[in-house]
Amino acid sequence: MLSQDLIFEAADRLAKRVRHTELIHSHHFSEKLGFPLYFKCENLQRTGSFKIRGALNFMTAQPRENLANGVITASAGNHAQGVAFSADLLGVKSTIFMPESTPPQKVFATRDYGAEVALTGRNFDEAYAAAVKAGKESGALFVHPFDDPLVMAGQGTIGLELLNDLPEMANILIPIGGGGLISGIASAIKATNPRVRIIGVEAAAAPSMHYSLKKGAIVEAPLAFSLADGIAVKRVGRNTFPIVRDLVDEVILVEEEEIAQAIVALLERTKLLVEGAGAVTLAALLNNKVRDISGKTVCLLSGGNIDVRTIAIVVERGLLAAGRYLKLKVELADIPGSLAQLSADIATTRANIYLISHDRRSIALPVGRTEVLLELETRGYEHIEEVIKYLTGKGYDVEVLK
């Protein structure tokens, strides 16, 4: 367990410098899930995520001479902004190494806080190796994204806030990347109330903590593309792993479509904009990944830094996964009135045509036939079945597209 003194010292350093984020009760999701659900909104934190807590605590705890050559770090985005903001606040130069695939919004935001950004490597681990090397050469102080006691203690202040705001909390779900966030919070909560059930959530595309716990030792996990880019790391921390092993009750995985659905659900039902890494906790609950859960439960929404392009992709994927969006290919006779009749038949099903493309020149089509690509807004899977059944019954050759 992380020292409680470190966490309380962090709370003193961060007082009035970071936001005591809101704990919001969700009537909709409480009714849907059958137990009281609360959202801890670190997506509303300064810089858009919890990462400012650890970065600022680490830097303000340093003797001034340690910061003389500036600070350096590696990050997929949120830690980058936390370090850049903290450095600007303290009047210190900052250099941030970010993977080449980092969303532009996170790169621009980091530069806006005054940091020098170097886009390096295909993933966090390659950017991390480059940052460590550059730090040794320049003498800049390296601010670890997760595997440092001061960083973990800063994140642990979230746990202190929760104990104060919801002392009767029974469960909390926390995203896991390298493990710094859950290590700090678990240490803060378990020291006061060991009965609280702590559940870690990872993206199945980046299951490094899940793999390590299963093996009983730290191992690298294969990485795939994930909407939860903020928690996509190959290897968890040397310091974080034993804390998670000893204090976290379980670690579960969620799939990409489940993450997309959770982002859309949060937008629609709570009006909260949350990035993929922050939405994994709700994704776990909505897809029944946690068994035998009851009592007051908290989902930590760890960040809200998501760019507009990703939002567009996520909304489409989330709607598809929820049966709210249907893509069809329909072959028609190439005669006047065929397209109008198809539109009328779709209107009968109460589906809304979002986009339509009419191709009558493809060499793949038989002479006298035409192809129509449709994107429809629907009301769920039952409605989708009704639409397909109705069109098929009318004699249309219907193919569902993905």
Short mmCIF file of C-alpha atoms in Angstrom, two decimals:
data_model
loop_
_atom_site.label_atom_id
_atom_site.label_comp_id
_atom_site.label_asym_id
_atom_site.label_seq_id
_atom_site.Cartn_x
_atom_site.Cartn_y
_atom_site.Cartn_z
CA MET A 1 0.00 0.00 0.00
CA LEU A 2 1.19 3.51 -0.82
CA SER A 3 2.01 5.62 2.23
CA GLN A 4 -1.03 7.51 3.55
CA ASP A 5 1.24 10.37 4.56
CA LEU A 6 2.25 10.81 0.91
CA ILE A 7 -1.39 11.01 -0.17
CA PHE A 8 -2.35 13.53 2.54
CA GLU A 9 0.73 15.61 1.71
CA ALA A 10 -0.34 15.55 -1.93
CA ALA A 11 -3.81 16.76 -0.96
CA ASP A 12 -2.23 19.70 0.87
CA ARG A 13 -0.03 20.59 -2.12
CA LEU A 14 -2.90 20.34 -4.62
CA ALA A 15 -5.47 22.25 -2.55
CA LYS A 16 -6.75 25.24 -4.54
CA ARG A 17 -4.60 24.18 -7.49
CA VAL A 18 -6.74 21.37 -8.83
CA ARG A 19 -10.49 20.99 -8.96
CA HIS A 20 -12.36 18.92 -6.39
CA THR A 21 -14.37 17.28 -9.15
CA GLU A 22 -18.08 16.67 -9.00
CA LEU A 23 -19.64 13.38 -7.93
CA ILE A 24 -22.87 13.12 -9.92
CA HIS A 25 -25.68 10.67 -9.20
CA SER A 26 -27.18 9.25 -12.42
CA HIS A 27 -30.90 8.55 -12.12
CA HIS A 28 -31.03 7.00 -15.59
CA PHE A 29 -28.18 4.53 -15.18
CA SER A 30 -29.15 3.74 -11.60
CA GLU A 31 -32.60 2.65 -12.81
CA LYS A 32 -31.15 0.79 -15.78
CA LEU A 33 -28.56 -1.13 -13.75
CA GLY A 34 -30.56 -1.66 -10.56
CA PHE A 35 -28.22 0.00 -8.05
CA PRO A 36 -27.23 3.59 -7.20
CA LEU A 37 -24.61 4.76 -9.69
CA TYR A 38 -22.43 7.85 -9.38
CA PHE A 39 -19.93 9.40 -11.78
CA LYS A 40 -16.69 10.92 -10.45
CA CYS A 41 -16.10 13.52 -13.15
CA GLU A 42 -12.36 13.87 -13.66
CA ASN A 43 -13.25 14.67 -17.27
CA LEU A 44 -14.14 18.09 -15.84
CA GLN A 45 -10.74 18.48 -14.17
CA ARG A 46 -8.30 21.19 -15.24
CA THR A 47 -6.54 20.02 -18.45
CA GLY A 48 -9.43 17.57 -18.96
CA SER A 49 -8.19 14.62 -16.90
CA PHE A 50 -6.94 13.39 -13.53
CA LYS A 51 -3.32 13.46 -14.73
CA ILE A 52 -2.70 17.00 -13.51
CA ARG A 53 -2.92 15.70 -9.93
CA GLY A 54 0.07 13.38 -10.18
CA ALA A 55 2.17 15.65 -12.38
CA LEU A 56 1.67 18.74 -10.23
CA ASN A 57 2.24 16.85 -6.98
CA PHE A 58 5.49 15.38 -8.30
CA MET A 59 6.82 18.72 -9.48
CA THR A 60 5.82 20.81 -6.46
CA ALA A 61 7.46 18.24 -4.17
CA GLN A 62 10.86 18.75 -5.86
CA PRO A 63 13.62 21.05 -4.64
CA ARG A 64 13.85 23.98 -7.04
CA GLU A 65 17.32 22.92 -8.26
CA ASN A 66 15.86 19.64 -9.57
CA LEU A 67 13.76 21.64 -12.02
CA ALA A 68 16.59 23.86 -13.26
CA ASN A 69 16.97 21.98 -16.58
CA GLY A 70 13.24 21.65 -17.07
CA VAL A 71 11.09 18.53 -17.09
CA ILE A 72 10.56 15.83 -19.69
CA THR A 73 8.06 13.02 -20.09
CA ALA A 74 6.26 10.68 -22.47
CA SER A 75 2.50 10.54 -22.85
CA ALA A 76 -0.35 9.64 -25.18
CA GLY A 77 -1.93 12.95 -24.25
CA ASN A 78 -3.43 13.47 -20.81
CA HIS A 79 -0.22 13.21 -18.76
CA ALA A 80 1.38 15.46 -21.38
CA GLN A 81 -1.14 18.20 -20.69
CA GLY A 82 -0.83 17.73 -16.94
CA VAL A 83 2.96 18.11 -17.09
CA ALA A 84 2.81 21.02 -19.54
CA PHE A 85 0.25 22.90 -17.43
CA SER A 86 2.17 22.25 -14.20
CA ALA A 87 5.45 23.35 -15.77
CA ASP A 88 3.86 26.54 -17.05
CA LEU A 89 2.38 27.19 -13.59
CA LEU A 90 5.82 26.79 -12.00
CA GLY A 91 7.73 28.64 -14.73
CA VAL A 92 9.63 25.54 -15.85
CA LYS A 93 10.50 24.40 -19.38
CA SER A 94 8.77 21.17 -20.47
CA THR A 95 9.41 18.72 -23.28
CA ILE A 96 6.86 16.04 -24.10
CA PHE A 97 7.40 12.96 -26.26
CA MET A 98 4.13 11.72 -27.75
CA PRO A 99 3.41 8.75 -30.06
CA GLU A 100 2.95 9.65 -33.71
CA SER A 101 -0.63 8.36 -33.52
CA THR A 102 -1.64 10.79 -30.75
CA PRO A 103 -4.94 12.56 -31.62
CA PRO A 104 -4.23 16.09 -32.91
CA GLN A 105 -6.43 17.69 -30.26
CA LYS A 106 -4.15 16.37 -27.51
CA VAL A 107 -1.02 17.53 -29.34
CA PHE A 108 -2.41 21.05 -29.89
CA ALA A 109 -3.60 21.30 -26.28
CA THR A 110 -0.17 20.28 -24.96
CA ARG A 111 1.57 22.90 -27.11
CA ASP A 112 -0.96 25.52 -26.00
CA TYR A 113 0.26 25.01 -22.43
CA GLY A 114 3.75 25.98 -23.60
CA ALA A 115 5.41 22.58 -23.95
CA GLU A 116 7.77 21.51 -26.71
CA VAL A 117 6.25 18.40 -28.31
CA ALA A 118 8.22 15.66 -30.09
CA LEU A 119 6.09 13.14 -31.99
CA THR A 120 8.09 9.92 -31.74
CA GLY A 121 7.32 6.22 -32.02
CA ARG A 122 4.34 4.08 -32.92
CA ASN A 123 3.05 3.77 -29.36
CA PHE A 124 3.56 5.01 -25.81
CA ASP A 125 6.41 2.61 -25.06
CA GLU A 126 8.52 3.83 -27.99
CA ALA A 127 7.84 7.45 -27.06
CA TYR A 128 8.76 6.63 -23.46
CA ALA A 129 12.13 5.13 -24.44
CA ALA A 130 12.93 8.22 -26.52
CA ALA A 131 11.98 10.55 -23.66
CA VAL A 132 14.14 8.71 -21.13
CA LYS A 133 17.13 8.90 -23.47
CA ALA A 134 16.60 12.60 -24.18
CA GLY A 135 16.22 13.33 -20.47
CA LYS A 136 19.57 11.73 -19.66
CA GLU A 137 21.23 13.77 -22.38
CA SER A 138 19.68 17.12 -21.41
CA GLY A 139 19.55 16.76 -17.64
CA ALA A 140 15.81 17.45 -17.60
CA LEU A 141 13.87 15.82 -14.76
CA PHE A 142 11.78 12.89 -15.96
CA VAL A 143 8.14 12.92 -14.76
CA HIS A 144 6.89 9.35 -14.97
CA PRO A 145 3.29 9.01 -16.20
CA PHE A 146 2.38 6.45 -13.54
CA ASP A 147 5.21 4.51 -11.87
CA ASP A 148 6.32 6.98 -9.20
CA PRO A 149 5.10 7.25 -5.57
CA LEU A 150 4.55 11.01 -5.80
CA VAL A 151 2.57 10.65 -9.01
CA MET A 152 0.50 7.83 -7.51
CA ALA A 153 -0.08 9.89 -4.37
CA GLY A 154 -1.40 12.76 -6.46
CA GLN A 155 -3.89 10.46 -8.15
CA GLY A 156 -4.75 9.04 -4.73
CA THR A 157 -6.31 12.37 -3.74
CA ILE A 158 -9.31 11.30 -5.81
CA GLY A 159 -9.81 8.52 -3.27
CA LEU A 160 -9.77 11.03 -0.39
CA GLU A 161 -12.42 13.12 -2.15
CA LEU A 162 -14.63 10.07 -2.65
CA LEU A 163 -14.32 8.98 0.98
CA ASN A 164 -15.43 12.46 1.99
CA ASP A 165 -18.23 12.85 -0.57
CA LEU A 166 -19.66 9.31 -0.46
CA PRO A 167 -18.57 7.55 2.75
CA GLU A 168 -21.11 4.77 2.16
CA MET A 169 -19.55 3.86 -1.22
CA ALA A 170 -19.62 0.09 -1.79
CA ASN A 171 -17.85 -0.25 -5.16
CA ILE A 172 -15.66 1.81 -7.43
CA LEU A 173 -14.63 1.10 -11.03
CA ILE A 174 -11.32 2.63 -12.14
CA PRO A 175 -9.60 2.59 -15.57
CA ILE A 176 -6.19 0.92 -15.71
CA GLY A 177 -3.32 1.82 -18.00
CA GLY A 178 0.06 1.68 -16.30
CA GLY A 179 -1.64 1.42 -12.92
CA GLY A 180 -0.79 4.74 -11.26
CA LEU A 181 -4.39 5.94 -10.96
CA ILE A 182 -5.83 2.78 -9.47
CA SER A 183 -2.80 2.29 -7.18
CA GLY A 184 -3.19 5.73 -5.64
CA ILE A 185 -6.97 5.51 -5.24
CA ALA A 186 -6.90 1.94 -3.91
CA SER A 187 -4.26 2.89 -1.34
CA ALA A 188 -6.30 5.87 -0.16
CA ILE A 189 -9.60 4.00 0.06
CA LYS A 190 -8.51 0.62 1.43
CA ALA A 191 -6.61 2.23 4.30
CA THR A 192 -9.84 3.81 5.52
CA ASN A 193 -12.50 1.37 4.33
CA PRO A 194 -11.14 -2.03 3.21
CA ARG A 195 -14.70 -3.22 2.53
CA VAL A 196 -14.97 -1.06 -0.60
CA ARG A 197 -14.80 -3.29 -3.69
CA ILE A 198 -12.23 -1.91 -6.14
CA ILE A 199 -12.62 -3.00 -9.75
CA GLY A 200 -10.08 -2.17 -12.41
CA VAL A 201 -11.08 -1.94 -16.07
CA GLU A 202 -8.78 -2.29 -19.09
CA ALA A 203 -9.41 -2.23 -22.81
CA ALA A 204 -9.17 -5.77 -24.22
CA ALA A 205 -6.90 -4.26 -26.89
CA ALA A 206 -4.35 -3.33 -24.20
CA PRO A 207 -4.61 -5.92 -21.38
CA SER A 208 -1.21 -5.48 -19.73
CA MET A 209 -2.40 -5.54 -16.10
CA HIS A 210 -4.81 -8.42 -16.77
CA TYR A 211 -2.00 -10.45 -18.35
CA SER A 212 0.45 -9.63 -15.56
CA LEU A 213 -1.96 -10.56 -12.78
CA LYS A 214 -2.74 -13.82 -14.54
CA LYS A 215 0.98 -14.66 -14.83
CA GLY A 216 1.78 -13.46 -11.32
CA ALA A 217 4.53 -11.18 -12.63
CA ILE A 218 4.88 -8.16 -14.90
CA VAL A 219 4.72 -9.18 -18.55
CA GLU A 220 4.30 -7.25 -21.77
CA ALA A 221 0.96 -7.57 -23.51
CA PRO A 222 0.29 -7.19 -27.23
CA LEU A 223 -1.28 -3.86 -28.20
CA ALA A 224 -3.97 -3.24 -30.79
CA PHE A 225 -5.66 0.02 -31.77
CA SER A 226 -8.02 1.18 -29.06
CA LEU A 227 -10.44 4.03 -28.56
CA ALA A 228 -9.04 4.03 -25.04
CA ASP A 229 -5.65 5.29 -26.21
CA GLY A 230 -5.00 6.94 -22.85
CA ILE A 231 -4.66 3.54 -21.13
CA ALA A 232 -2.96 1.62 -23.94
CA VAL A 233 0.42 0.59 -22.51
CA LYS A 234 2.44 -2.57 -23.15
CA ARG A 235 3.85 -2.88 -19.65
CA VAL A 236 2.51 -1.83 -16.25
CA GLY A 237 4.63 -0.20 -13.58
CA ARG A 238 7.11 -1.95 -11.32
CA ASN A 239 5.70 0.00 -8.36
CA THR A 240 2.04 -0.12 -9.39
CA PHE A 241 1.79 -3.86 -10.06
CA PRO A 242 2.18 -5.11 -6.44
CA ILE A 243 -0.32 -2.52 -5.18
CA VAL A 244 -2.91 -3.60 -7.76
CA ARG A 245 -2.19 -7.25 -7.00
CA ASP A 246 -2.71 -6.74 -3.28
CA LEU A 247 -5.49 -4.14 -3.10
CA VAL A 248 -7.63 -4.41 -6.25
CA ASP A 249 -10.41 -6.98 -6.02
CA GLU A 250 -10.62 -7.75 -9.75
CA VAL A 251 -9.57 -6.52 -13.17
CA ILE A 252 -11.89 -6.92 -16.15
CA LEU A 253 -11.67 -6.23 -19.89
CA VAL A 254 -14.02 -4.38 -22.24
CA GLU A 255 -14.19 -4.47 -26.03
CA GLU A 256 -13.98 -1.57 -28.47
CA GLU A 257 -17.68 -1.62 -29.41
CA GLU A 258 -18.58 -1.58 -25.73
CA ILE A 259 -16.39 1.48 -25.17
CA ALA A 260 -17.99 3.26 -28.13
CA GLN A 261 -21.46 2.50 -26.79
CA ALA A 262 -20.52 3.87 -23.37
CA ILE A 263 -19.20 7.15 -24.85
CA VAL A 264 -22.44 7.63 -26.78
CA ALA A 265 -24.57 6.70 -23.75
CA LEU A 266 -22.77 9.25 -21.58
CA LEU A 267 -23.26 11.94 -24.21
CA GLU A 268 -26.94 11.18 -24.65
CA ARG A 269 -27.98 10.47 -21.07
CA THR A 270 -25.71 12.62 -18.92
CA LYS A 271 -24.45 15.25 -21.39
CA LEU A 272 -20.90 14.37 -20.35
CA LEU A 273 -18.15 14.23 -22.97
CA VAL A 274 -15.76 11.43 -22.00
CA GLU A 275 -12.81 9.93 -23.89
CA GLY A 276 -12.45 6.21 -24.47
CA ALA A 277 -10.14 5.62 -21.50
CA GLY A 278 -12.65 7.34 -19.22
CA ALA A 279 -15.67 5.45 -20.54
CA VAL A 280 -14.36 1.92 -19.92
CA THR A 281 -15.84 1.88 -16.42
CA LEU A 282 -19.41 2.44 -17.59
CA ALA A 283 -18.80 0.06 -20.50
CA ALA A 284 -18.05 -2.69 -17.98
CA LEU A 285 -21.34 -2.14 -16.15
CA LEU A 286 -23.52 -1.75 -19.24
CA ASN A 287 -22.23 -5.07 -20.58
CA ASN A 288 -22.61 -7.03 -17.32
CA LYS A 289 -18.88 -7.59 -16.88
CA VAL A 290 -19.09 -7.18 -13.09
CA ARG A 291 -20.91 -9.94 -11.20
CA ASP A 292 -22.91 -9.67 -7.97
CA ILE A 293 -22.68 -5.92 -7.68
CA SER A 294 -24.91 -3.95 -5.32
CA GLY A 295 -24.81 -0.84 -3.18
CA LYS A 296 -23.63 2.65 -4.04
CA THR A 297 -21.22 2.37 -6.96
CA VAL A 298 -18.86 4.92 -8.49
CA CYS A 299 -17.63 4.98 -12.08
CA LEU A 300 -14.50 7.08 -12.42
CA LEU A 301 -14.64 9.08 -15.65
CA SER A 302 -10.92 9.70 -15.85
CA GLY A 303 -10.74 12.10 -18.80
CA GLY A 304 -12.60 14.01 -21.47
CA ASN A 305 -9.91 14.83 -24.03
CA ILE A 306 -11.37 13.45 -27.23
CA ASP A 307 -10.98 15.10 -30.63
CA VAL A 308 -13.84 15.89 -32.99
CA ARG A 309 -12.77 13.33 -35.61
CA THR A 310 -12.74 10.57 -33.02
CA ILE A 311 -16.12 11.69 -31.70
CA ALA A 312 -17.60 11.29 -35.19
CA ILE A 313 -16.16 7.76 -35.52
CA VAL A 314 -17.24 6.80 -32.01
CA VAL A 315 -20.78 8.08 -32.43
CA GLU A 316 -21.22 6.06 -35.62
CA ARG A 317 -19.75 2.93 -34.03
CA GLY A 318 -21.76 3.42 -30.88
CA LEU A 319 -25.00 3.83 -32.81
CA LEU A 320 -24.21 0.73 -34.88
CA ALA A 321 -23.47 -1.29 -31.76
CA ALA A 322 -26.72 -0.12 -30.15
CA GLY A 323 -28.85 -0.94 -33.19
CA ARG A 324 -29.52 2.73 -33.85
CA TYR A 325 -27.91 2.84 -37.26
CA LEU A 326 -28.29 0.45 -40.18
CA LYS A 327 -26.39 0.19 -43.45
CA LEU A 328 -28.07 -1.67 -46.32
CA LYS A 329 -27.41 -2.53 -49.93
CA VAL A 330 -30.51 -3.09 -52.05
CA GLU A 331 -30.66 -4.16 -55.70
CA LEU A 332 -33.53 -2.73 -57.77
CA ALA A 333 -34.93 -2.98 -61.26
CA ASP A 334 -33.60 -0.01 -63.26
CA ILE A 335 -36.97 1.44 -64.15
CA PRO A 336 -38.62 4.78 -63.30
CA GLY A 337 -40.24 4.81 -59.88
CA SER A 338 -38.18 1.98 -58.31
CA LEU A 339 -36.19 4.29 -56.04
CA ALA A 340 -39.29 6.26 -55.07
CA GLN A 341 -41.08 3.03 -54.15
CA LEU A 342 -38.14 1.87 -52.04
CA SER A 343 -38.15 5.19 -50.19
CA ALA A 344 -41.86 4.88 -49.57
CA ASP A 345 -41.49 1.34 -48.24
CA ILE A 346 -38.72 2.43 -45.87
CA ALA A 347 -40.95 5.27 -44.66
CA THR A 348 -43.62 2.67 -43.86
CA THR A 349 -41.19 0.98 -41.43
CA ARG A 350 -40.63 4.34 -39.67
CA ALA A 351 -36.89 4.19 -40.32
CA ASN A 352 -35.28 7.47 -41.32
CA ILE A 353 -33.03 7.67 -44.39
CA TYR A 354 -29.81 9.34 -43.27
CA LEU A 355 -27.85 8.85 -46.51
CA ILE A 356 -28.63 7.30 -49.88
CA SER A 357 -26.40 6.49 -52.85
CA HIS A 358 -27.85 5.31 -56.17
CA ASP A 359 -25.44 3.52 -58.55
CA ARG A 360 -26.74 2.42 -61.95
CA ARG A 361 -23.43 2.25 -63.82
CA SER A 362 -21.50 -0.48 -62.01
CA ILE A 363 -20.19 -3.16 -64.38
CA ALA A 364 -20.77 -5.69 -61.59
CA LEU A 365 -24.54 -5.23 -61.98
CA PRO A 366 -26.59 -7.11 -64.56
CA VAL A 367 -28.08 -5.00 -67.33
CA GLY A 368 -31.38 -3.56 -66.19
CA ARG A 369 -30.47 -3.59 -62.49
CA THR A 370 -29.33 -0.79 -60.17
CA GLU A 371 -27.80 -0.73 -56.71
CA VAL A 372 -28.79 1.49 -53.80
CA LEU A 373 -26.67 1.99 -50.65
CA LEU A 374 -28.66 3.20 -47.67
CA GLU A 375 -27.81 4.42 -44.18
CA LEU A 376 -30.84 4.41 -41.92
CA GLU A 377 -31.53 5.71 -38.43
CA THR A 378 -33.32 3.02 -36.42
CA ARG A 379 -34.67 2.55 -32.90
CA GLY A 380 -32.80 -0.61 -31.88
CA TYR A 381 -32.26 -4.23 -32.89
CA GLU A 382 -35.95 -5.13 -32.88
CA HIS A 383 -36.65 -2.26 -35.24
CA ILE A 384 -33.78 -3.36 -37.49
CA GLU A 385 -35.31 -6.84 -37.72
CA GLU A 386 -38.68 -5.29 -38.57
CA VAL A 387 -37.14 -3.18 -41.36
CA ILE A 388 -35.28 -6.11 -42.92
CA LYS A 389 -38.28 -8.44 -42.63
CA TYR A 390 -40.60 -5.88 -44.20
CA LEU A 391 -38.29 -5.09 -47.13
CA THR A 392 -37.56 -8.77 -47.76
CA GLY A 393 -41.29 -9.47 -47.69
CA LYS A 394 -41.77 -6.82 -50.34
CA GLY A 395 -39.40 -8.76 -52.62
CA TYR A 396 -36.27 -6.63 -52.22
CA ASP A 397 -32.81 -8.22 -52.37
CA VAL A 398 -31.39 -6.83 -49.11
CA GLU A 399 -27.81 -7.11 -47.81
CA VAL A 400 -26.82 -5.72 -44.41
CA LEU A 401 -23.47 -3.92 -44.47
CA LYS A 402 -21.00 -3.39 -41.61
#
